[in-house]
Structures are given as structure tokens and as C-alpha cells.
Coordinates of C-alpha atoms and ligand atoms in Angstrom, one line a residue:
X1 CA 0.0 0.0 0.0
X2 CA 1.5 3.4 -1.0
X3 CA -0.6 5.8 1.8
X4 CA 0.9 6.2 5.3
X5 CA -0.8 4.1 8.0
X6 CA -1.3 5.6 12.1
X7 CA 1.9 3.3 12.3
X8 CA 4.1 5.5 10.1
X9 CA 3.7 8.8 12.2
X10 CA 4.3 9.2 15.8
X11 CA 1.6 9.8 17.7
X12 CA 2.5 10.3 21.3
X13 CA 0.9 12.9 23.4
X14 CA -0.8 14.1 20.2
X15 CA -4.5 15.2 19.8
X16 CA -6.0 12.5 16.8
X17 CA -8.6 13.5 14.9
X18 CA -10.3 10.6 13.7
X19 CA -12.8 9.5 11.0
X20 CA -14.6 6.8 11.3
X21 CA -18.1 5.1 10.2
X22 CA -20.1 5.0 13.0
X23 CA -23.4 4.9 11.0
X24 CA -25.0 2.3 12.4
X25 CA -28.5 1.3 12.7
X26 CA -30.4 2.2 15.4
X27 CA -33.6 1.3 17.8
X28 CA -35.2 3.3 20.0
X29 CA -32.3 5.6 21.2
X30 CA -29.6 2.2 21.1
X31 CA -27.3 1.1 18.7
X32 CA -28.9 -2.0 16.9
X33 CA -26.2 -3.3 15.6
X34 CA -22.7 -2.1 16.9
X35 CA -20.4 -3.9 13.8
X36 CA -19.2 -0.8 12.6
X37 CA -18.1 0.2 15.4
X38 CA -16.1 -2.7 16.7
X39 CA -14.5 -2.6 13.3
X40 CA -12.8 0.3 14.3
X41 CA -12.1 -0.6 17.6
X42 CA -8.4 -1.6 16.7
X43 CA -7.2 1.7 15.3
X44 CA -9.3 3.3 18.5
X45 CA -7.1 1.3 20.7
X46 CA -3.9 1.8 19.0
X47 CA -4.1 5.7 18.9
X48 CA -5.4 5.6 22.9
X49 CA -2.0 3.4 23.3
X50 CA 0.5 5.3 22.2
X51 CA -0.6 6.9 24.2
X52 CA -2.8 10.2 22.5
X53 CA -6.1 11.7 22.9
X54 CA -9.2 11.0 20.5
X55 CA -11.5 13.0 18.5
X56 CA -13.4 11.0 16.7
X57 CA -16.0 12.3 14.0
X58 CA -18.8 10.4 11.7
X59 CA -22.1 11.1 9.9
X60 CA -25.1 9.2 10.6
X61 CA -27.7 9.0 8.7
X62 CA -29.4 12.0 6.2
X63 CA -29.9 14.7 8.6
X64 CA -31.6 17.9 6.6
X65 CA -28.4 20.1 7.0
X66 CA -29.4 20.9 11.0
X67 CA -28.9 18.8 14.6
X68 CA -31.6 16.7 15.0
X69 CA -31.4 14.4 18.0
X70 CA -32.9 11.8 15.7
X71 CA -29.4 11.7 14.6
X72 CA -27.5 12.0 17.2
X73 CA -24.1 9.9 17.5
X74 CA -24.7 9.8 21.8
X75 CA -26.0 5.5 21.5
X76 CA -23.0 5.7 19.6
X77 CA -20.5 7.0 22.0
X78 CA -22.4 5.2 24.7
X79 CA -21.6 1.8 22.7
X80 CA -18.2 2.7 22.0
X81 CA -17.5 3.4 25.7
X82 CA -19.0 -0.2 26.7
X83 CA -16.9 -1.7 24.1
X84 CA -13.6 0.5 24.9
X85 CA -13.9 -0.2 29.0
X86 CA -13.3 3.7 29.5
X87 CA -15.4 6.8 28.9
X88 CA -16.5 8.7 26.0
X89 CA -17.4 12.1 26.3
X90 CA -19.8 13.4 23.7
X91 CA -19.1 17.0 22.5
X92 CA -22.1 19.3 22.1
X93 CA -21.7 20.1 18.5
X94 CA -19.5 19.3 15.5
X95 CA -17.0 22.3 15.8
X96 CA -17.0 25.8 17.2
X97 CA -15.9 26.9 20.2
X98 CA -17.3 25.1 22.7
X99 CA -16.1 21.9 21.4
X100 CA -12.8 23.5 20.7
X101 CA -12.8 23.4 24.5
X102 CA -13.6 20.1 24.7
X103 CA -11.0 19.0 22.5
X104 CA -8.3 21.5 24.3
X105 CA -9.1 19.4 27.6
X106 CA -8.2 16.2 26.4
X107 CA -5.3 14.0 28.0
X108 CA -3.8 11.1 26.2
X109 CA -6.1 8.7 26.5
X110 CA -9.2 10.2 26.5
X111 CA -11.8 10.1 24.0
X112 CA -14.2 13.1 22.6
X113 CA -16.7 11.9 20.0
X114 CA -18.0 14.9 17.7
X115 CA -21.9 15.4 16.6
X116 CA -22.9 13.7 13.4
X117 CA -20.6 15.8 10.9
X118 CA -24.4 16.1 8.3
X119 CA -25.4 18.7 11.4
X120 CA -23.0 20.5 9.6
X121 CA -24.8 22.2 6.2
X122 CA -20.8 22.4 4.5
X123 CA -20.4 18.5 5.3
X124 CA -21.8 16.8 1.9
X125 CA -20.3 20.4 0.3
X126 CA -16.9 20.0 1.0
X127 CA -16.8 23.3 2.7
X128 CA -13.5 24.6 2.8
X129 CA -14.6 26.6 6.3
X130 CA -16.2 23.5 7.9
X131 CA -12.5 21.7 7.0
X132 CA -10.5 24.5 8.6
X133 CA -12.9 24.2 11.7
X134 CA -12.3 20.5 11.9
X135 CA -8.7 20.4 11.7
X136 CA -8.5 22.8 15.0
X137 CA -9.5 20.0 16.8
X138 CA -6.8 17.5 15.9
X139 CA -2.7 17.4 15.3
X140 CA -3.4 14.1 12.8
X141 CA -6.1 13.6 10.9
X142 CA -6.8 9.5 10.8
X143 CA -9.2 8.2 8.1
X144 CA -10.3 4.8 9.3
X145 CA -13.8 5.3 7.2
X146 CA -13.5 3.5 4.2
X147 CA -17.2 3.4 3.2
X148 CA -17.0 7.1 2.8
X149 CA -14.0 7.4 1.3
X150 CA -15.7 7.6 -2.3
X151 CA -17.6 11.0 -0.9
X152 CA -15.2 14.7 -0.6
X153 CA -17.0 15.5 1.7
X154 CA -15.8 17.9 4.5
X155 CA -14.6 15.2 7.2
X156 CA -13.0 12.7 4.5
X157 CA -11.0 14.7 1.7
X158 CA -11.5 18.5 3.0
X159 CA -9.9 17.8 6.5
X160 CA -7.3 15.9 5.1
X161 CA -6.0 18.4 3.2
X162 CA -5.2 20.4 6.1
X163 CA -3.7 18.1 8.5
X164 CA -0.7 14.9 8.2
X165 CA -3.6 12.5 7.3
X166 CA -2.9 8.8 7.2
X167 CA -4.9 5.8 7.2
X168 CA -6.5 3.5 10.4
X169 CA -6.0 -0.1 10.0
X170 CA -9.3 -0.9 8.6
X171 CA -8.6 1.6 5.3
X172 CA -5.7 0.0 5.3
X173 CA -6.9 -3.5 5.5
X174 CA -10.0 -2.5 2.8
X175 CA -7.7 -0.6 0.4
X176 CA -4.8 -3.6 0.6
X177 CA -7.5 -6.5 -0.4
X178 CA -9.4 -4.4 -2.7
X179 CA -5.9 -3.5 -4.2
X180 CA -4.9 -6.7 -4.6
X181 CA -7.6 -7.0 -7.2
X182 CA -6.8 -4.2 -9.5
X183 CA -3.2 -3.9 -9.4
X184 CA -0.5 -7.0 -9.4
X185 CA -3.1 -9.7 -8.6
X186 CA -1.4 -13.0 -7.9
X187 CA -3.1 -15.5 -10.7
X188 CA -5.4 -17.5 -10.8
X189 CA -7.5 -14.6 -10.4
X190 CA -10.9 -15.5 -10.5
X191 CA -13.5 -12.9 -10.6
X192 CA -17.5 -13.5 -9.5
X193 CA -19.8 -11.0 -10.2
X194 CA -24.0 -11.3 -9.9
X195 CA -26.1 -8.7 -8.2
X196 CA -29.6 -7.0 -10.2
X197 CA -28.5 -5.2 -12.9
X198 CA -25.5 -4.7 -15.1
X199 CA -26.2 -1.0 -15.5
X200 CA -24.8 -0.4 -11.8
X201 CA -21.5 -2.3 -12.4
X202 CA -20.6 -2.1 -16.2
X203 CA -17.6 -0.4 -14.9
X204 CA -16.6 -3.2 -12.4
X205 CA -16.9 -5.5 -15.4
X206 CA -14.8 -4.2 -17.3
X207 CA -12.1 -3.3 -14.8
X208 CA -11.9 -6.9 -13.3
X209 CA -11.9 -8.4 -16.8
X210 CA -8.8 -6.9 -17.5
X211 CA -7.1 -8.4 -14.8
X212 CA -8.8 -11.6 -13.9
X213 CA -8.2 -14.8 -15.6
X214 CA -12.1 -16.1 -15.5
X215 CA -15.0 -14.3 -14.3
X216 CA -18.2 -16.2 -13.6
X217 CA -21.2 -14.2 -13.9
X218 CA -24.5 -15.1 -12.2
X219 CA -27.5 -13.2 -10.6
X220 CA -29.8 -10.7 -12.5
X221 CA -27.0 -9.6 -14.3
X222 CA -26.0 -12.7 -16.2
X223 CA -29.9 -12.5 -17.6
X224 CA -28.5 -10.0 -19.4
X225 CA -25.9 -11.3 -21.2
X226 CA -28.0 -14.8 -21.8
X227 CA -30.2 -12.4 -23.1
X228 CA -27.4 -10.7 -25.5
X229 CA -26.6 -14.2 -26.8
X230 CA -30.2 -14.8 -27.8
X231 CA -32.2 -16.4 -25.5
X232 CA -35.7 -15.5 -24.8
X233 CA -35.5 -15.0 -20.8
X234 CA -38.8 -14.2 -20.2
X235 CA -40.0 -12.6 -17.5
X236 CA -36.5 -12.3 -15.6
X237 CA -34.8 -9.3 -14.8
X238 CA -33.1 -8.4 -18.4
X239 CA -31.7 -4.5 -19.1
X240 CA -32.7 -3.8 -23.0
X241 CA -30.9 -0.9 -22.7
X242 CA -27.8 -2.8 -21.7
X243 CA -27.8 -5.7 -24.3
X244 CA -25.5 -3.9 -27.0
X245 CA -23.1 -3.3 -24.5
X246 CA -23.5 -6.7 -22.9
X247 CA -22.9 -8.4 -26.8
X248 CA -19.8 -6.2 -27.3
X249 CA -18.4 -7.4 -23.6
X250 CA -19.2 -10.9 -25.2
X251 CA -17.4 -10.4 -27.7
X252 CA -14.3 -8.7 -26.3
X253 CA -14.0 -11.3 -23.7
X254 CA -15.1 -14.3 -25.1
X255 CA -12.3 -16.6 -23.5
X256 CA -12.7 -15.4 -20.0
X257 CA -16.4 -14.8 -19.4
X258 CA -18.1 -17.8 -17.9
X259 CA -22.3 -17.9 -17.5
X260 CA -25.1 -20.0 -16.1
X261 CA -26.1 -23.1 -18.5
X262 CA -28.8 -23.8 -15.9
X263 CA -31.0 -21.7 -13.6
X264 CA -33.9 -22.2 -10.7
X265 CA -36.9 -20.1 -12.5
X266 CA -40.1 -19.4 -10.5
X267 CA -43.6 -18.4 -12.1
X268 CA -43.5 -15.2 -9.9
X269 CA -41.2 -12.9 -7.9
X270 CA -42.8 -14.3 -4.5
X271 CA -41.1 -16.7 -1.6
X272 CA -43.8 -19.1 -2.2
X273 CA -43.5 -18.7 -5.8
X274 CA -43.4 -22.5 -7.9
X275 CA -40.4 -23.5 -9.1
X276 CA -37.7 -25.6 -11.2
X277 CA -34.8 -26.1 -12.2
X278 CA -34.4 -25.6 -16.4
X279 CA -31.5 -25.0 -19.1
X280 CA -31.0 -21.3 -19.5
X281 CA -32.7 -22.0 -23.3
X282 CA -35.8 -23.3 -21.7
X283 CA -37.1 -20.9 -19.5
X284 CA -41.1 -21.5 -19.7
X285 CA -43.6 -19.1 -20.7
X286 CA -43.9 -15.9 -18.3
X287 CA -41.6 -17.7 -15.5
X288 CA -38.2 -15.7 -14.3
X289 CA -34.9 -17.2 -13.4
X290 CA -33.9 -16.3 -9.8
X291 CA -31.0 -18.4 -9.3
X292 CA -28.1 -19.7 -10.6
X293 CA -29.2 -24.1 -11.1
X294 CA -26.9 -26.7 -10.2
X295 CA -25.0 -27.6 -13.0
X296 CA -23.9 -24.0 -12.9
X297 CA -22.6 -24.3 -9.8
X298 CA -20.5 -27.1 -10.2
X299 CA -19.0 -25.5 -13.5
X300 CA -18.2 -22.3 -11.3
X301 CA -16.9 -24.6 -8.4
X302 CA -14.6 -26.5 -10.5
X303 CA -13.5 -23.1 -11.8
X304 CA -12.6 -21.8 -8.3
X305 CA -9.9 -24.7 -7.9
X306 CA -7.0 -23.9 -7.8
X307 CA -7.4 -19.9 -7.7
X308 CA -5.1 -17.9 -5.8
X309 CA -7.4 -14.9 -5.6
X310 CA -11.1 -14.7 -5.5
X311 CA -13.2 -11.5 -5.8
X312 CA -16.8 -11.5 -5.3
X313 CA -19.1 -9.0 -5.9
X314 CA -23.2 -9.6 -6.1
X315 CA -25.4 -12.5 -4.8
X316 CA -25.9 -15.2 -7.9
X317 CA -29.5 -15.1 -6.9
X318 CA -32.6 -13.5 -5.0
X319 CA -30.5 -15.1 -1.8
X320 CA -33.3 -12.8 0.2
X321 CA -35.6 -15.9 -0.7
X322 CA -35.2 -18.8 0.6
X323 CA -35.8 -21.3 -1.9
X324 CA -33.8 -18.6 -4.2
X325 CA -30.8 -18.5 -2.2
X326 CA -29.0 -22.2 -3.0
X327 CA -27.0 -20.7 -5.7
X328 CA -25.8 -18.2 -3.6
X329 CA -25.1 -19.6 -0.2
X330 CA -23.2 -23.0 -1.6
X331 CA -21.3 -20.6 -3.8
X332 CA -20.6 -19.0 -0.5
X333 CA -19.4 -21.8 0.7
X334 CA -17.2 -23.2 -2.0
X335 CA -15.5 -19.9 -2.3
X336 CA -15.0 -19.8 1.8
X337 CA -13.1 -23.5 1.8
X338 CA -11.5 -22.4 -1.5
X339 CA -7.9 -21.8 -0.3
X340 CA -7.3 -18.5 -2.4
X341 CA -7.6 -15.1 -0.8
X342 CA -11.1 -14.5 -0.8
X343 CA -12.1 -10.4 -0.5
X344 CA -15.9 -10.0 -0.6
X345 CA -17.8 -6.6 -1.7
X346 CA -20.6 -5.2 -1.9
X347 CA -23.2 -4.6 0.8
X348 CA -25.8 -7.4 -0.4
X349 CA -23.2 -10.2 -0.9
X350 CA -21.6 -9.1 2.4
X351 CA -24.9 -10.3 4.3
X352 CA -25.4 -13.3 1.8
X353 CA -22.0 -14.5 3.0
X354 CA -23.0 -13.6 6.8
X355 CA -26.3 -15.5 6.0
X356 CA -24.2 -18.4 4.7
X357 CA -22.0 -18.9 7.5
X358 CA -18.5 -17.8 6.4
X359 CA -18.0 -14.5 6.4
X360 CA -15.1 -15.5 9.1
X361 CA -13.3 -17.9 6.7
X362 CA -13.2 -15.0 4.0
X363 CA -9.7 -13.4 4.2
X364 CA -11.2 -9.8 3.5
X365 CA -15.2 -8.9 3.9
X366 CA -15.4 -5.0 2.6
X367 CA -17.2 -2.8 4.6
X368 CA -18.0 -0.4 2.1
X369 CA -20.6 -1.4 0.0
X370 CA -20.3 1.9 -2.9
X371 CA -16.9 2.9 -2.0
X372 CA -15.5 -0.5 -3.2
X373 CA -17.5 -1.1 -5.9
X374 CA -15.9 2.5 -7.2
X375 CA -12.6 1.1 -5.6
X376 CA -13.2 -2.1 -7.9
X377 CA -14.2 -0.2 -10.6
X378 CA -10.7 1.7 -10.8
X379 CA -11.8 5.0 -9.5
X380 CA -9.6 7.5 -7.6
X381 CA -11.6 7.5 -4.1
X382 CA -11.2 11.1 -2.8
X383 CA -10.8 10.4 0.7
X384 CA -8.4 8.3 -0.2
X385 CA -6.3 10.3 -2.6
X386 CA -5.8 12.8 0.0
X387 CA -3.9 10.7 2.2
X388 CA -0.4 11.2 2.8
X389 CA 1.4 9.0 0.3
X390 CA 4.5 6.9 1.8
Ligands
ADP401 P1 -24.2 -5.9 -3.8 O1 -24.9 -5.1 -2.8 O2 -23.5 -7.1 -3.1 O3 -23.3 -5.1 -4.7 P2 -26.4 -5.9 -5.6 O4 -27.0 -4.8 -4.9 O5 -25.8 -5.5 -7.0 O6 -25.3 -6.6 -4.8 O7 -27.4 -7.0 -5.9 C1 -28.1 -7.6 -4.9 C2 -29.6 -7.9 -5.3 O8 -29.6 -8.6 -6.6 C3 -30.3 -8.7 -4.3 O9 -31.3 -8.0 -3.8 C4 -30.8 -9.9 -5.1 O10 -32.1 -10.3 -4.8 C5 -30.8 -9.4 -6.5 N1 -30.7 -10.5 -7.5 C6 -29.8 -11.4 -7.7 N2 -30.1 -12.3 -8.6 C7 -31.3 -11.8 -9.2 C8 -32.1 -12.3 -10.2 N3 -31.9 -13.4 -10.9 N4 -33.3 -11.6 -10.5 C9 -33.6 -10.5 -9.8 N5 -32.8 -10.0 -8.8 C10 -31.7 -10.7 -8.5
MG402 MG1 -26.7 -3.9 -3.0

């Protein structure tokens, strides 16, 4: 990785400014699910170590450009501080100067969280004036929020620009994995991309074709391409206005791309829905494929062997179903016990491997669900790009 990590800088008795993703779901006033947040507990305990004091900052939510206690980040700080065994002070705003006295207070060790940084109107502006007011509350600016790292907004790329700004060890961890797969992959490189729609991830296509060795295309998307190579799909999900494009990848990438022979098709888009397993050139009148079939699954299996590096992005089915989730969760499976490094985006496939089992055995799981598909795709990420380069 070429970006400075919280390792490359010393940070004793410095004031950190920190970004993190703390926008978690929440329940009546509580954090419902705290994952995000124990992601980041290993840069949070590292900084505290050194030992410095912490500032940490995150959005939550869509705000309308104003505090709203709705979205406040206190269940936040409250979880954090169960999680951390030491207190967390909440500040009472996002900057200014009563939280500039906050900050000024703090020892090495302690641990200010900011309000939600969307209170702030110049947030999702990049607002050169909300930067400025950031960075008085830290010496270092860490960014350990990779799922916002695709956004310049005024707590990713702004701040960044006005502090020494390296990464936490889960951007590091995220951009390392997700690098792996578009520069110097080790080969076999196997790619597997499903998901709804093409439309959303031509760019991923085409950016993983040229470096993979195979990639295996399921889900919605590969309805599309059956669809470019002539057969009537019915009533699946198939993007018209994507079929050109879809023969032209055909075309261009004839020796690597690999798609269903066989599907699970269902007379509607319903759990209870009938259903059967058909060749892809005999999907019955008015029915819709929803899974990748069996055959299809041992074809992409036997591809897997042997692969050094697996990248999967998209569910191979409607895995929210369960008698439309086979494809998906086996696939799961296979790839989990596969032996290659295994790195795992998108949000969907990210709970379909949860769902499955084996998000543990996966080497990387991403925890940005657009920020590494634009990763993926080959894009710059801003929040990235403004981090210190080693
Ligand atoms: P990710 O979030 O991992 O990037 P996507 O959002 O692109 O994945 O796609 C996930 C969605 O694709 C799921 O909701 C799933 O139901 C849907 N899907 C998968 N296969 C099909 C299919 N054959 N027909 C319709 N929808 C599908
Ligand atoms: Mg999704």
C-alpha cells in the first residue's frame, strides 16, 4: 500500500482526529447493531496506546443540514465506551468553540466523540470553512472510514488536506485487499460478479476483466448477457438498454467470461413462488430465473480450484428468498473452503455471506458497499487520494 498508515507517524501525546463510520443502525435511542463500530475498535485502541487523545467524527444518517437528535451519535458514543472499557465524552456540537474546549481538555487517553458531521450544512459540500474548523480539533487527521471514502466531503477529503492525514488499519486492510484485485493480482484470479443489474456495475466488469483470468457471472446480471446471446428470458430481470453493451463485452472477452447453462426459474417474484430447475434455453412461458441451477454451480466450483485470488461482488440469486438463495449460499461456501484469498464486496453479498456462514473464513469482507464497488471499478476514491502517500 503506498498511503501512510497511524503506524508511520508518531503519535505520542498528540491530539488525533479521527474518521470513522459510526453509522450504524439504530432502535429506540440504542445502537442496533454495533459492527461498525467494533471494526474500528483496533485503530481506536492503538491511537489511545500510544498513548494520545481522540477526537473522533462520523455522519449518521441524512440529517436535513441541521442537529436533530434523531441523529445524534450519543448511542454511539455510549456503545463505544461499553466496548472501549473507558469513557466517552460526547461533545455538544461538530465544531465551534465550545467543542474547541472540549478537545483542548483532552489527555492522552481520552476520547471526545463529535456530533454527526451532516449537522454541519458544508459536510456533503466539502466546505473549505467546515475543513479548517475540523482540523483545529486535531494534530493528525486519521481516516479509518473506508465506506465514505468515495464522498469529498468535508470530514474525508476536505480535512485531510489540512492536516498529516494517514490511514486506520481498517482503510488499510479495505484498500490492501481491494488492491490486490486491481493492481498485481497473484493469478489464478478468478472474478464472480451477480447482483440486479449490469447498469450499476458495467464499470466493475470491465475493470476486473482486464485483470482476472475467469470471471463467472450469475444473478440478474447474467440475464442479461443470456439475453445478449439470444435467449428468450422471459419474464427475468433483463436490461434492454444494456444488451449492445452486454454483446460487445461478449465479444471482447469471449475466452474469459463464464455464465449460467442452468437456472432455478419461479412463475412469480414471490417466496412461495413454484419452481424448477431448467436449461437457461428453456425458461417457460412468463416464469423468471432467480437463481443460478446446479449444474452452474458445479461449473463455477470447478473453476474456483485452484485460484489464488477470489473476488466477489453480487449475490448469484434473489438469496433474500429462501428457496432462491442455494446458488448463492453453496457458492458461499465453496469460495469460503477455497484456499485463495477470498475479499468480498458489496453490501448485499456481504450479508449473503453472513447469511451463509463464512464471512469469518473469507480473508477480507469490505465494509464499504459503494466505496468498493468505485474502488473495484478503478476510480480514484477522494478520501483516499488525499492521504499522505508513503
Ligand atoms: P451488492 O450489494 O453485493 O453489490 P447488488 O445490490 O448488486 O449486490 O445485488 C443484490 C440484489 O440482486 C439482491 O437484492 C438480489 O435479490 C438481486 N438479484 C440477484 N439475482 C437476481 C435475479 N436473478 N433476479 C432479480 N434480482 C436478483
Ligand atoms: Mg446492494
Amino acid at each position: 500500500m503506498n498511503k501512510k498508515t497511524v503506524r508511520d507517524v508518531d503519535l505520542r501525546g498528540k491530539r488525533v482526529l479521527m474518521r470513522v463510520d459510526f453509522n450504524v443502525p439504530m432502535k429506540d435511542g440504542a445502537v442496533a447493531d454495533d459492527q461498525r463500530i467494533r471494526a474500528s475498535l483496533p485503530t481506536i485502541r492503538y491511537v489511545l496506546d500510544q498513548p494520545a487523545s481522540l477526537v473522533l467524527m462520523s455522519h449518521l444518517g441524512r440529517p436535513k443540514g441541521g442537529p436533530d437528535p434523531e441523529f445524534s451519535l450519543r448511542p454511539a458514543a455510549e456503545a463505544l465506551a461499553n466496548l472501549l472499557g473507558r469513557p466517552v465524552t460526547m461533545a455538544p456540537g461538530t465544531v465551534g468553540t465550545d467543542v474547541e474546549r472540549f478537545a483542548a481538555e483532552l489527555r492522552p487517553g481520552d476520547v471526545l466523540m463529535l456530533e454527526n458531521t451532516r449537522f454541519e450544512p458544508g459536510e456533503e459540500k466539502n466546505d473549505r470553512a467546515l475543513a479548517s474548523e475540523l482540523a483545529k480539533l486535531g494534530d493528525v487527521f486519521v481516516n479509518d472510514a473506508f465506506g465514505s471514502a468515495h464522498r469529498a466531503h468535508a470530514s474525508t477529503e476536505g480535512v485531510a488536506r489540512l492536516l498529516p492525514a494517514v490511514a486506520g488499519f481498517l482503510m488499510e486492510a479495505e484498500l490492501e485487499h481491494l488492491g490486490a484485485a486491481v493492481s498485481n493480482p497473484p493469478h489464478p484470479f478468478v472474478a464472480i460478479l451477480g447482483g440486479a443489474k449490469i447498469s450499476d456495475k458495467i464499470g466493475v466488469v470491465r475493470n476486473l476483466l482486464a485483470a482476472c483470468d475467469r470471471l463467472l457471472v450469475g444473478g440478474g446480471m447474467a440475464n442479461t448477457f443470456l439475453a445478449a446471446k439470444g435467449f428468450d428470458m422471459q419474464a427475468s430481470l433483463v436490461e434492454a438498454a444494456s444488451i449492445q453493451l452486454a454483446k460487445l463485452i461478449l465479444v471482447e472477452a469471449a475466452d474469459k467470461l463464464i455464465l449460467p447453462t442452468d437456472a432455478v426459474v419461479a412463475d412469480k417474484f414471490e417466496p412461495d413462488a413454484k419452481s424448477q430447475v431448467v436449461e437457461v434455453d428453456q425458461v417457460p412461458k412468463g416464469w423468471r430465473v432467480l437463481d443460478i441451477g446446479p449444474k452452474t454451480l458445479d461449473r463455477f466450483a470447478a473453476e474456483l480450484k485452484g485460484a489464488k485470488l477470489i473476488v466477489w461482488n453480487g449475490p448469484m440469486g434473489v438469496f433474500e428468498m429462501p428457496r432462491f438463495a442455494e446458488g448463492t449460499i453453496r457458492l458461499a461456501r465453496v469460495v469460503a473452503e477455497s484456499g485463495a484469498t477470498t475479499v468480498i464486496g458489496g453490501g448485499d453479498s456481504a450479508s449473503a455471506v453472513k447469511q451463509a456462514g463464512v464471512a469469518d473464513k473469507m480473508s477480507h469482507v469490505s465494509t464499504g458497499g459503494g466505496a468498493s464497488l468505485e474502488f473495484l471499478e478503478g476510480r480514484v476514491l477522494p478520501g483516499v487520494a488525499a492521504l499522505q502517500d508513503r
